[in-house]
Each structure stands twice: as structure tokens, then as C-alpha cells.
PDB file of C-alpha atoms in Angstrom:
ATOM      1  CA  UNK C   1     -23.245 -65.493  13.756  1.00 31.00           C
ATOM      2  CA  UNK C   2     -24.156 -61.883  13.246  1.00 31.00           C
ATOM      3  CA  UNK C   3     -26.263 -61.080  10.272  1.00 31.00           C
ATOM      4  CA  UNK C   4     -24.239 -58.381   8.955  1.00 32.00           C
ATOM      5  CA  UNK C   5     -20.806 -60.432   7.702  1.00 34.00           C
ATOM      6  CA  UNK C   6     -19.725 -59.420   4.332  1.00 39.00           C
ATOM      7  CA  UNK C   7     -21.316 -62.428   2.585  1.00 33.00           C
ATOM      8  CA  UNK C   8     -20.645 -61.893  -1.331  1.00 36.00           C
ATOM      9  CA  UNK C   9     -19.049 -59.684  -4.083  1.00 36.00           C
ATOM     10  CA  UNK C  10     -20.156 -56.250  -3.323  1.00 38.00           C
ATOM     11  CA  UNK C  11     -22.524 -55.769  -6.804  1.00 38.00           C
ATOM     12  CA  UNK C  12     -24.193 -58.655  -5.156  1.00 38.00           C
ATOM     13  CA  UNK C  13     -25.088 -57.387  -1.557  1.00 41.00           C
ATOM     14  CA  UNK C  14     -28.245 -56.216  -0.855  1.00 40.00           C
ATOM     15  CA  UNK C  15     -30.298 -56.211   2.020  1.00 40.00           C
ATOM     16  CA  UNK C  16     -33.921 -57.794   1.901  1.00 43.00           C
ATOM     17  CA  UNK C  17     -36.592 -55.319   3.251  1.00 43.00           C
ATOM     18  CA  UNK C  18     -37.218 -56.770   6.337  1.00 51.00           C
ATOM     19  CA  UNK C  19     -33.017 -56.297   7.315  1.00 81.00           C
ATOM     20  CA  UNK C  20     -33.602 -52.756   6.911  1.00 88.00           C
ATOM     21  CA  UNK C  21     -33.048 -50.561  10.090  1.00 92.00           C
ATOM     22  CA  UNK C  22     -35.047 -47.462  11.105  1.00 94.00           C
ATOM     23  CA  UNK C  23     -33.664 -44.452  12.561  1.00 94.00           C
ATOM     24  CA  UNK C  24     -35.970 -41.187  13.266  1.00 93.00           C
ATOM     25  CA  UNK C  25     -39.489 -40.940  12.732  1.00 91.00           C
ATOM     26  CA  UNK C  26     -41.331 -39.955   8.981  1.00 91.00           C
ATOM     27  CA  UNK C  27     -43.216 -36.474   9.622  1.00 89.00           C
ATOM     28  CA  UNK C  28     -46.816 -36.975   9.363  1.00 92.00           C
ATOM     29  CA  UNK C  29     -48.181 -35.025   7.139  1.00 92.00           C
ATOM     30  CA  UNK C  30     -44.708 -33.711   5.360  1.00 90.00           C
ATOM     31  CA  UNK C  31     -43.138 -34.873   2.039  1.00 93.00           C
ATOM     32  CA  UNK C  32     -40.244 -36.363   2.364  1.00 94.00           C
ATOM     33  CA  UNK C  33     -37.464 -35.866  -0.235  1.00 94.00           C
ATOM     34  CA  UNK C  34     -36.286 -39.809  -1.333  1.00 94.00           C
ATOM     35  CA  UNK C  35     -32.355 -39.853  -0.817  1.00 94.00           C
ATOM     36  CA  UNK C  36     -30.139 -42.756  -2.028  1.00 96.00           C
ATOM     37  CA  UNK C  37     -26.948 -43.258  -0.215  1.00 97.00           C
ATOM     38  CA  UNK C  38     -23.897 -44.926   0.357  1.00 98.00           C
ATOM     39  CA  UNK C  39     -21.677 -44.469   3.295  1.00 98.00           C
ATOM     40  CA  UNK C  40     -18.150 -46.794   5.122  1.00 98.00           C
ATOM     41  CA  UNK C  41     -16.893 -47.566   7.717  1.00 98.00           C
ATOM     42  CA  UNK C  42     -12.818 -46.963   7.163  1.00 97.00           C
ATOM     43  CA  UNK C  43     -10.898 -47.933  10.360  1.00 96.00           C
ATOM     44  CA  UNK C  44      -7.305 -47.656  11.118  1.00 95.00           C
ATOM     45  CA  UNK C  45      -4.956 -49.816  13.395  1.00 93.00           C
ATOM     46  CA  UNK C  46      -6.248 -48.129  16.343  1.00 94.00           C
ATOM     47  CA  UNK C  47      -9.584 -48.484  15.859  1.00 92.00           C
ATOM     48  CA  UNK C  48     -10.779 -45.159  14.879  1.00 96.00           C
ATOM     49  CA  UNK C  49     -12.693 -44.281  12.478  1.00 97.00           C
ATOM     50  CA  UNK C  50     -12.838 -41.971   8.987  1.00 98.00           C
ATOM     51  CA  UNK C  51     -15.226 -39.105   9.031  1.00 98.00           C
ATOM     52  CA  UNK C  52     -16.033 -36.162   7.002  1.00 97.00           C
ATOM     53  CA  UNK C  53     -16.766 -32.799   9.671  1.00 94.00           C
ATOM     54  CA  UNK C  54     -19.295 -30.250   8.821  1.00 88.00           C
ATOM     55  CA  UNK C  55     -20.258 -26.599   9.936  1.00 87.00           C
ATOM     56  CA  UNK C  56     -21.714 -28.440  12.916  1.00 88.00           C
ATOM     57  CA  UNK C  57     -21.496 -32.492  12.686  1.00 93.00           C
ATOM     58  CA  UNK C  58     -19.389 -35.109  11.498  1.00 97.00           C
ATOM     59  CA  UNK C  59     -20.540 -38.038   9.382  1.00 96.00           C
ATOM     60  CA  UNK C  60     -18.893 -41.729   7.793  1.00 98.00           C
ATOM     61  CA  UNK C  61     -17.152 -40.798   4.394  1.00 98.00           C
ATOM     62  CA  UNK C  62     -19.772 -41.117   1.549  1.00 98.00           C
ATOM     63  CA  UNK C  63     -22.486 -39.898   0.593  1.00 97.00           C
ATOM     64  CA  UNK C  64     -25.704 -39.829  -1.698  1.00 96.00           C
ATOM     65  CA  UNK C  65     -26.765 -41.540  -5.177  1.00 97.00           C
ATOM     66  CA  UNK C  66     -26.312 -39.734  -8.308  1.00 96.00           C
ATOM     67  CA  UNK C  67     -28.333 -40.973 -11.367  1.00 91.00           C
ATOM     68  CA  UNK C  68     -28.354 -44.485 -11.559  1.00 92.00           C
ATOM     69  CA  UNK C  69     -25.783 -45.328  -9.295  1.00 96.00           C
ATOM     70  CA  UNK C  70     -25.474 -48.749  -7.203  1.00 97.00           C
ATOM     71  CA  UNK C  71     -24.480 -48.378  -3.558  1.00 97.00           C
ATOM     72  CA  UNK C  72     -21.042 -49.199  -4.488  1.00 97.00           C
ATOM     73  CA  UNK C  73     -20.505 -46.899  -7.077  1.00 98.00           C
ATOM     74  CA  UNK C  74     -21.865 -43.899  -5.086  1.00 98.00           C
ATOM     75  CA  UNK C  75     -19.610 -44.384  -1.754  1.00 98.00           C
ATOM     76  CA  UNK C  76     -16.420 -45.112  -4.384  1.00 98.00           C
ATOM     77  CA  UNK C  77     -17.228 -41.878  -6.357  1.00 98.00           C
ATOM     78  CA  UNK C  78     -17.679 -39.825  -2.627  1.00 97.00           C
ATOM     79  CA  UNK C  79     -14.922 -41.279  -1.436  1.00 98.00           C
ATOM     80  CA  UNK C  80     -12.778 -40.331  -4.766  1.00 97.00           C
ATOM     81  CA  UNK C  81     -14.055 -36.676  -3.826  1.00 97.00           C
ATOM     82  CA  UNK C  82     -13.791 -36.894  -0.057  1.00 97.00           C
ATOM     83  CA  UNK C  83     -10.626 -38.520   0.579  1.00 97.00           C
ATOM     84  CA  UNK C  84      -8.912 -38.226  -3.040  1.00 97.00           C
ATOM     85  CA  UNK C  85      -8.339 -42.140  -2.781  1.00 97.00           C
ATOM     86  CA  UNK C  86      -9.781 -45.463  -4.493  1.00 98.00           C
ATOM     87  CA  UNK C  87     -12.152 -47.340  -1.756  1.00 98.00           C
ATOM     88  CA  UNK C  88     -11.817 -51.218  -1.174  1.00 97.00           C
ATOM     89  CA  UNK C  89     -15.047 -52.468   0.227  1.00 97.00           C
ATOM     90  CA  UNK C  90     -14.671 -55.643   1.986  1.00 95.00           C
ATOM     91  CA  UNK C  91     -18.292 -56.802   2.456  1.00 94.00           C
ATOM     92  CA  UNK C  92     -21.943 -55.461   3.309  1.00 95.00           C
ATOM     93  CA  UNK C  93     -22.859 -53.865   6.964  1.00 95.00           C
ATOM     94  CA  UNK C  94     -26.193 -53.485   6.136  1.00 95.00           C
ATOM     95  CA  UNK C  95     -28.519 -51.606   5.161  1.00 96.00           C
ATOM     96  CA  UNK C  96     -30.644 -48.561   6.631  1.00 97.00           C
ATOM     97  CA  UNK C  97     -33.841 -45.437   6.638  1.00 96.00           C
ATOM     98  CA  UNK C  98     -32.568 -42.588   8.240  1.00 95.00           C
ATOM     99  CA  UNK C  99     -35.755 -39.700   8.432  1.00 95.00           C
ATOM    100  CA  UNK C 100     -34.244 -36.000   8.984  1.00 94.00           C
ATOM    101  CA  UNK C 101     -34.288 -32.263   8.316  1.00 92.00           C
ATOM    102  CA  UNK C 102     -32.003 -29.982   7.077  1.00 91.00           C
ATOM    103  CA  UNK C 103     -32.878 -26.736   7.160  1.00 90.00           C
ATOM    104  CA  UNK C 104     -36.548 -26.694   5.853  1.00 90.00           C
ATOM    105  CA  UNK C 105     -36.370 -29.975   3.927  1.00 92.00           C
ATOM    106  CA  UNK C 106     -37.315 -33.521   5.588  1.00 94.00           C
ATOM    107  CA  UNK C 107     -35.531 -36.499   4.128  1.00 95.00           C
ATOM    108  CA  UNK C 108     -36.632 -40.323   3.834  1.00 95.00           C
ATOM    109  CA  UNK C 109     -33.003 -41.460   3.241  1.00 95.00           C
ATOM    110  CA  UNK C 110     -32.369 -44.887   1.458  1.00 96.00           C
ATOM    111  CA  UNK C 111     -28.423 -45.970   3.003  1.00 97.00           C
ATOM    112  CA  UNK C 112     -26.837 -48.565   2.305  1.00 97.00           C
ATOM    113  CA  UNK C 113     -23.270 -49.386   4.406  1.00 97.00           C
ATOM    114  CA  UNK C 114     -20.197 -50.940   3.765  1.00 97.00           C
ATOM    115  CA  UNK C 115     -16.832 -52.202   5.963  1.00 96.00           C
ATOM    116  CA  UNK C 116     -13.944 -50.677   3.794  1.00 97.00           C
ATOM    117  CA  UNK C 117     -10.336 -49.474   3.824  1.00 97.00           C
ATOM    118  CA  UNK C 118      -8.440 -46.963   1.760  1.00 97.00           C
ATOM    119  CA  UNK C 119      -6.737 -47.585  -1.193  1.00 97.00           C
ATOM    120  CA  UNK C 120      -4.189 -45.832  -3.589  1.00 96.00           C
ATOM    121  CA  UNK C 121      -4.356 -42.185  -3.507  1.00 95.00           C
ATOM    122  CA  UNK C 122      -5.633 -40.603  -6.774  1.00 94.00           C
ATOM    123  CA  UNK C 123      -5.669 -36.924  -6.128  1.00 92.00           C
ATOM    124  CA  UNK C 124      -6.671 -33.906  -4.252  1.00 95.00           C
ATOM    125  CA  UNK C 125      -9.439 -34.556  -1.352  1.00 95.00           C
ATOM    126  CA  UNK C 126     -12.134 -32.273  -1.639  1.00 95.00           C
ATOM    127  CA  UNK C 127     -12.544 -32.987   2.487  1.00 94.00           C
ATOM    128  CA  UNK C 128     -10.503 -33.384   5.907  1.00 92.00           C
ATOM    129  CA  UNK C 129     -11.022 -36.983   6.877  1.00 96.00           C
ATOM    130  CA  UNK C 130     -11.014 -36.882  10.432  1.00 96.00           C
ATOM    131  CA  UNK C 131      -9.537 -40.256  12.202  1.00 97.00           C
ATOM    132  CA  UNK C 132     -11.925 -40.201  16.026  1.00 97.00           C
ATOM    133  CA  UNK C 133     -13.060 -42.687  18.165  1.00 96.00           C
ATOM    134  CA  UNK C 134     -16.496 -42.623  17.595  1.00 95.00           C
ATOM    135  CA  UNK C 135     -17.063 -43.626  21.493  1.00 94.00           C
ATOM    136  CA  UNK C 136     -15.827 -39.914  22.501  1.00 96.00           C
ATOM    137  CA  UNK C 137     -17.646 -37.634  18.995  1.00 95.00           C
ATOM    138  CA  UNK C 138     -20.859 -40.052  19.390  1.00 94.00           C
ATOM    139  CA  UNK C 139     -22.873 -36.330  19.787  1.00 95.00           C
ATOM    140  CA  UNK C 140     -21.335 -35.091  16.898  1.00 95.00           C
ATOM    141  CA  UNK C 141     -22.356 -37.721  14.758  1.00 96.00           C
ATOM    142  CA  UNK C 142     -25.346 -36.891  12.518  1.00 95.00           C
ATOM    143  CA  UNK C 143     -27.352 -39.772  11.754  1.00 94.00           C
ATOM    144  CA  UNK C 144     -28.431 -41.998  13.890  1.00 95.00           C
ATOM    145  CA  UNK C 145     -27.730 -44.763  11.397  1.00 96.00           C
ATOM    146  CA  UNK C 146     -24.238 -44.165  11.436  1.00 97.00           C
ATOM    147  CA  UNK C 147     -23.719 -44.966  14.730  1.00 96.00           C
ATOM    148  CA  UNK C 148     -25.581 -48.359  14.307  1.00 96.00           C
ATOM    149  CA  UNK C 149     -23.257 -48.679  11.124  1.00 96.00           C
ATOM    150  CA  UNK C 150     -20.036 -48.541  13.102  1.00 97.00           C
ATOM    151  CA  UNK C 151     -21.635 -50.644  16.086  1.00 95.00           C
ATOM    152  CA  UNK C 152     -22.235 -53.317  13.247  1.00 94.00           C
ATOM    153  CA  UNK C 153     -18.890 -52.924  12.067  1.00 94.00           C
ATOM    154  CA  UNK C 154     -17.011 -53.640  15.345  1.00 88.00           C
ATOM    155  CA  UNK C 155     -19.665 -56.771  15.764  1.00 82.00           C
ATOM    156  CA  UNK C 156     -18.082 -58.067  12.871  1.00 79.00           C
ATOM    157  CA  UNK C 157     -14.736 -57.378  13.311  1.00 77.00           C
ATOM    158  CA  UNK C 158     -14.803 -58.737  17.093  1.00 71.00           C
ATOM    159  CA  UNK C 159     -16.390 -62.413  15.563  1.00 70.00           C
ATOM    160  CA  UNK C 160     -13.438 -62.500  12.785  1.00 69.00           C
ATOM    161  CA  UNK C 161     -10.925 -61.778  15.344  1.00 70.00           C
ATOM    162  CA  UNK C 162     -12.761 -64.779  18.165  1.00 74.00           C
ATOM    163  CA  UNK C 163     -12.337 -67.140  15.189  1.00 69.00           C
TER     164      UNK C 163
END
């Protein structure tokens, strides 16, 4: 059984350390600017998933912490602004450190995942959600960490279906 099955209410998931991934490599000698984030994985009957494109990448709808958030009330809020809809989660994917650079800034981001759907539409979306296989926009896809959240996400959803 795969370690990543939505196991309780989402204000109770969390991920001990050790369960954390790694993606990218800390700078050495650089400061790192601490990110908190929340991202899901939304799929539709055909398997695809949500994303959110940029100038030059896509990425899973979400997004990082404000204030005090908790994981779930930072990818409900982004998805509010993203997709102009409420956000079901269904369980925990995991949880992961993605290191990168945007322009001159490195990042040490703090990300935790979620399997999710759509719910009710509230209002305007701030964003395009793009519906792709990730299989064929894999390049596109900015963080490494995404691409482990969405392989999670099908490991789960292949077990629930063999059972």
C-alpha cells in the first residue's frame, strides 16, 4: 500500500520529516528565501490535469502561504483566485522541498500537496486553468515536485481503482 493515500481529515495531514521529498539542490553559499506552499492535483474524467500557465511554464493550481495559513487554507484561497471555484481536497499526496531561482532570488520552498476536485463556482478566475496531460507538457512543468505530485496522485488513484 502506497504511503501517500489520503489517510485523515485534511487539518490533520501532515507529513513527518523523514516523508519529505527533495527536488533541486540548496546553493551553497546563497540564502535561500523560506516559501510555504500549497499546491493540487485536480483531474478530470480523462485524466488530465488542472494547471495554471505562465510567461514561460505551467504549474498545479495553488500556490504559496500567506500569514499564518495551514496548507489547506493556502491552496483553497489560490484556488478561489485561480480558478474562481471552492476546492474539495480529498486526502494528502504528500509532502515536498523544491530549491529554485527566479530571476535573482533562490528559494527553499516548503510544499505541501493535495488530491482534489473542483467545487461550486464562486466568481471570476483570476487565471486560465489549463486541462493537459501532463505526460505530453512534462517540460513545461516548473517544479520538479510537481511532477512527483501528479506521479503520486495516479499511484493512488490506480490502487483505489485495483480494489
Amino acid at each position: 500500500m502506497s504511503d501517500v493515500l489520503p489517510i485523515a481529515a485534511p487539518s490533520q495531514a501532515r507529513s513527518p520529516i523523514a516523508d519529505v521529498r527533495t527536488f533541486g539542490v540548496r546553493p551553497n553559499g546563497v540564502e535561500c528565501r523560506l516559501r510555504s506552499a500549497a499546491y493540487a492535483v485536480v483531474t478530470d474524467a480523462h485524466g488530465r490535469v488542472a494547471f495554471v500557465r505562465g510567461r514561460s511554464h505551467i504549474w498545479l493550481v495553488g500556490g504559496g502561504s500567506e500569514n499564518d495559513e495551514s496548507p489547506e487554507q493556502t491552496v483553497r484561497r489560490e484556488v478561489r483566485e485561480e480558478a474562481g471555484c471552492e476546492l474539495v481536497i480529498h486526502g494528502l499526496i504528500g509532502v515536498a522541498r523544491q530549491y529554485f531561482q527566479v530571476d535573482d532570488v533562490q528559494y527553499d520552498m516548503h510544499a505541501t500537496f493535495f488530491s482534489a476536485s473542483f467545487g461550486a463556482n464562486i466568481g471570476d478566475p483570476e487565471e486560465t486553468i489549463e486541462w493537459l496531460d501532463p505526460d505530453e507538457v512534462a517540460s513545461e512543468i516548473f517544479h520538479d515536485s510537481h511532477i512527483w505530485a501528479i506521479a503520486q496522485h495516479r499511484d493512488v488513484v490506480r490502487e483505489t481503482s485495483a480494489s
